Short mmCIF file of C-alpha atoms and ligand atoms in Angstrom, two decimals:
data_model
loop_
_atom_site.label_atom_id
_atom_site.label_comp_id
_atom_site.label_asym_id
_atom_site.label_seq_id
_atom_site.Cartn_x
_atom_site.Cartn_y
_atom_site.Cartn_z
CA UNK A 1 -65.26 -29.04 -53.49
CA UNK A 2 -63.17 -26.20 -52.03
CA UNK A 3 -64.06 -25.03 -48.53
CA UNK A 4 -65.57 -21.51 -48.17
CA UNK A 5 -63.15 -18.56 -48.32
CA UNK A 6 -61.77 -17.79 -44.86
CA UNK A 7 -62.49 -14.15 -44.23
CA UNK A 8 -60.75 -14.06 -40.86
CA UNK A 9 -57.43 -15.54 -39.77
CA UNK A 10 -56.36 -15.64 -36.13
CA UNK A 11 -52.69 -14.88 -35.44
CA UNK A 12 -51.43 -15.95 -32.01
CA UNK A 13 -48.15 -14.91 -30.44
CA UNK A 14 -47.01 -16.82 -27.35
CA UNK A 15 -44.85 -15.95 -24.34
CA UNK A 16 -42.27 -13.15 -24.52
CA UNK A 17 -43.19 -12.10 -28.05
CA UNK A 18 -44.59 -8.88 -26.57
CA UNK A 19 -40.90 -7.98 -26.07
CA UNK A 20 -40.05 -8.11 -29.80
CA UNK A 21 -37.86 -5.19 -30.82
CA UNK A 22 -35.79 -5.23 -27.64
CA UNK A 23 -35.61 -8.99 -26.88
CA UNK A 24 -32.35 -10.52 -28.17
CA UNK A 25 -32.38 -8.42 -31.37
CA UNK A 26 -29.51 -10.46 -32.84
CA UNK A 27 -31.87 -13.46 -32.87
CA UNK A 28 -35.34 -11.92 -33.25
CA UNK A 29 -34.59 -8.62 -35.01
CA UNK A 30 -35.66 -5.07 -34.19
CA UNK A 31 -39.26 -5.21 -35.45
CA UNK A 32 -41.69 -4.60 -32.57
CA UNK A 33 -44.83 -6.68 -32.08
CA UNK A 34 -46.93 -3.68 -33.05
CA UNK A 35 -45.02 -3.26 -36.34
CA UNK A 36 -45.18 -6.99 -37.00
CA UNK A 37 -48.95 -7.05 -36.45
CA UNK A 38 -49.35 -4.12 -38.87
CA UNK A 39 -47.34 -5.99 -41.53
CA UNK A 40 -49.45 -9.10 -41.01
CA UNK A 41 -52.69 -7.10 -41.24
CA UNK A 42 -51.55 -5.34 -44.43
CA UNK A 43 -50.55 -8.66 -45.98
CA UNK A 44 -53.94 -10.14 -45.08
CA UNK A 45 -55.87 -7.10 -46.34
CA UNK A 46 -54.07 -7.34 -49.70
CA UNK A 47 -55.51 -10.87 -49.94
CA UNK A 48 -59.00 -9.73 -49.02
CA UNK A 49 -59.00 -11.21 -45.52
CA UNK A 50 -58.81 -9.88 -41.98
CA UNK A 51 -56.01 -10.92 -39.62
CA UNK A 52 -56.80 -10.64 -35.91
CA UNK A 53 -53.57 -10.64 -33.88
CA UNK A 54 -53.38 -11.57 -30.19
CA UNK A 55 -50.47 -12.13 -27.80
CA UNK A 56 -50.38 -13.81 -24.42
CA UNK A 57 -47.72 -14.93 -21.97
CA UNK A 58 -50.20 -17.48 -20.60
CA UNK A 59 -50.65 -21.02 -21.90
CA UNK A 60 -54.30 -21.22 -20.74
CA UNK A 61 -55.22 -18.02 -22.59
CA UNK A 62 -53.70 -19.37 -25.83
CA UNK A 63 -55.63 -22.63 -25.34
CA UNK A 64 -58.89 -20.69 -24.81
CA UNK A 65 -58.30 -18.74 -28.04
CA UNK A 66 -57.57 -21.93 -30.01
CA UNK A 67 -60.74 -23.56 -28.63
CA UNK A 68 -62.95 -20.58 -29.49
CA UNK A 69 -61.41 -19.88 -32.94
CA UNK A 70 -64.07 -21.85 -34.83
CA UNK A 71 -66.94 -20.23 -32.90
CA UNK A 72 -65.38 -16.82 -33.53
CA UNK A 73 -65.46 -17.48 -37.27
CA UNK A 74 -61.74 -17.91 -37.93
CA UNK A 75 -60.92 -20.14 -40.90
CA UNK A 76 -57.36 -20.85 -39.77
CA UNK A 77 -54.78 -19.99 -37.12
CA UNK A 78 -51.18 -18.85 -37.55
CA UNK A 79 -49.36 -19.41 -34.27
CA UNK A 80 -45.91 -18.72 -32.89
CA UNK A 81 -46.11 -20.62 -29.59
CA UNK A 82 -42.72 -19.22 -28.38
CA UNK A 83 -41.07 -21.49 -25.80
CA UNK A 84 -44.35 -23.42 -25.34
CA UNK A 85 -43.48 -24.99 -28.73
CA UNK A 86 -40.99 -27.22 -27.01
CA UNK A 87 -42.99 -28.60 -24.09
CA UNK A 88 -46.67 -27.66 -23.94
CA UNK A 89 -48.78 -30.80 -24.30
CA UNK A 90 -51.78 -28.67 -23.35
CA UNK A 91 -51.28 -26.45 -26.40
CA UNK A 92 -50.64 -29.49 -28.59
CA UNK A 93 -53.87 -31.14 -27.37
CA UNK A 94 -55.81 -27.93 -28.09
CA UNK A 95 -54.43 -27.80 -31.65
CA UNK A 96 -55.37 -31.43 -32.29
CA UNK A 97 -58.80 -30.99 -30.67
CA UNK A 98 -60.08 -28.33 -33.07
CA UNK A 99 -60.93 -28.67 -36.78
CA UNK A 100 -59.42 -25.24 -37.57
CA UNK A 101 -56.04 -25.69 -39.36
CA UNK A 102 -53.03 -24.32 -37.46
CA UNK A 103 -49.79 -23.18 -39.11
CA UNK A 104 -46.84 -23.06 -36.70
CA UNK A 105 -44.39 -20.21 -37.31
CA UNK A 106 -41.09 -19.11 -35.81
CA UNK A 107 -38.99 -16.02 -36.41
CA UNK A 108 -35.72 -17.87 -35.89
CA UNK A 109 -34.75 -21.20 -37.43
CA UNK A 110 -35.42 -23.40 -34.40
CA UNK A 111 -33.64 -26.33 -36.08
CA UNK A 112 -30.36 -24.39 -36.18
CA UNK A 113 -30.43 -23.39 -32.51
CA UNK A 114 -29.93 -25.04 -29.10
CA UNK A 115 -30.84 -28.72 -28.86
CA UNK A 116 -33.96 -28.08 -26.72
CA UNK A 117 -35.40 -25.77 -29.40
CA UNK A 118 -35.07 -28.30 -32.21
CA UNK A 119 -38.08 -30.30 -31.13
CA UNK A 120 -41.63 -28.98 -31.46
CA UNK A 121 -44.45 -30.85 -29.71
CA UNK A 122 -46.88 -28.83 -31.86
CA UNK A 123 -45.47 -29.69 -35.31
CA UNK A 124 -47.01 -33.17 -35.57
CA UNK A 125 -50.54 -31.82 -35.07
CA UNK A 126 -50.09 -28.57 -37.01
CA UNK A 127 -50.82 -28.25 -40.73
CA UNK A 128 -47.14 -27.41 -41.15
CA UNK A 129 -44.27 -25.35 -39.79
CA UNK A 130 -42.45 -22.28 -41.14
CA UNK A 131 -39.27 -21.33 -39.32
CA UNK A 132 -36.35 -18.98 -39.81
CA UNK A 133 -37.57 -16.16 -42.04
CA UNK A 134 -37.98 -13.44 -39.40
CA UNK A 135 -41.24 -11.48 -39.73
CA UNK A 136 -41.73 -13.06 -43.19
CA UNK A 137 -42.39 -16.40 -41.41
CA UNK A 138 -45.75 -14.96 -40.36
CA UNK A 139 -46.56 -13.72 -43.89
CA UNK A 140 -45.66 -17.09 -45.42
CA UNK A 141 -47.66 -18.69 -42.60
CA UNK A 142 -50.66 -16.52 -43.43
CA UNK A 143 -50.54 -17.60 -47.08
CA UNK A 144 -50.22 -21.24 -45.99
CA UNK A 145 -53.13 -20.82 -43.54
CA UNK A 146 -55.29 -19.31 -46.29
CA UNK A 147 -54.49 -22.19 -48.59
CA UNK A 148 -55.27 -24.67 -45.79
CA UNK A 149 -58.57 -22.91 -45.04
CA UNK A 150 -59.75 -22.57 -48.63
CA UNK A 151 -57.98 -25.33 -50.51
CA UNK A 152 -56.72 -22.65 -52.90
CA UNK A 153 -53.37 -20.81 -53.07
CA UNK A 154 -53.46 -17.33 -51.50
CA UNK A 155 -53.62 -14.57 -54.11
CA UNK A 156 -53.45 -10.83 -53.86
CA UNK A 157 -56.94 -9.34 -54.14
CA UNK A 158 -57.44 -7.34 -57.33
C1 LIG B 201 -39.44 -18.65 -31.23
C2 LIG B 201 -38.39 -19.73 -30.92
C3 LIG B 201 -38.60 -20.29 -29.53
O1 LIG B 201 -37.61 -21.28 -29.24
C4 LIG B 201 -38.48 -19.20 -28.49
O2 LIG B 201 -38.73 -19.71 -27.20
C5 LIG B 201 -39.35 -18.02 -28.79
C6 LIG B 201 -39.45 -17.56 -30.17
C7 LIG B 201 -39.19 -17.97 -32.60
O3 LIG B 201 -40.10 -17.28 -33.06
O4 LIG B 201 -38.10 -18.09 -33.16
O5 LIG B 201 -39.93 -17.41 -27.90
O6 LIG B 201 -40.72 -19.27 -31.28
#
């Protein structure tokens, strides 16, 4: 039996993603975090769900949000862990500790970049990883998160 429809999806942005728009635009583009969050929320609304977007530069804050996601009624999490992707065992343990599915997303293709970025400590405990599509990584991640939460492909609401 399919799980209940996830009405709320939590979107987490990790360290330095508050600087989107001005941070290394050749790598991360010119879209600001505010614009990105609007795109994500529009995409979610078109599928009949609410996306709640949060950003933190602090590992502990991201861990707290992952731990409370189930209690807060989120059916899935889309997360760009930023540089924490590559070394945070604390974030990895939080992802594997909760039953809420987590989709890992990256703006850039981490597998085509410096050696240290090619390994994710999160990937093995995430539902899956989407990397390299710019802001669209989050939209694809949202559809994947919805599918993971409901067992059904994401569809535009009629
Ligand atoms: C990133 C890739 C990471 O290596 C980097 O530290 C980031 C952003 C991405 O979205 O491409 O902060 O997660």
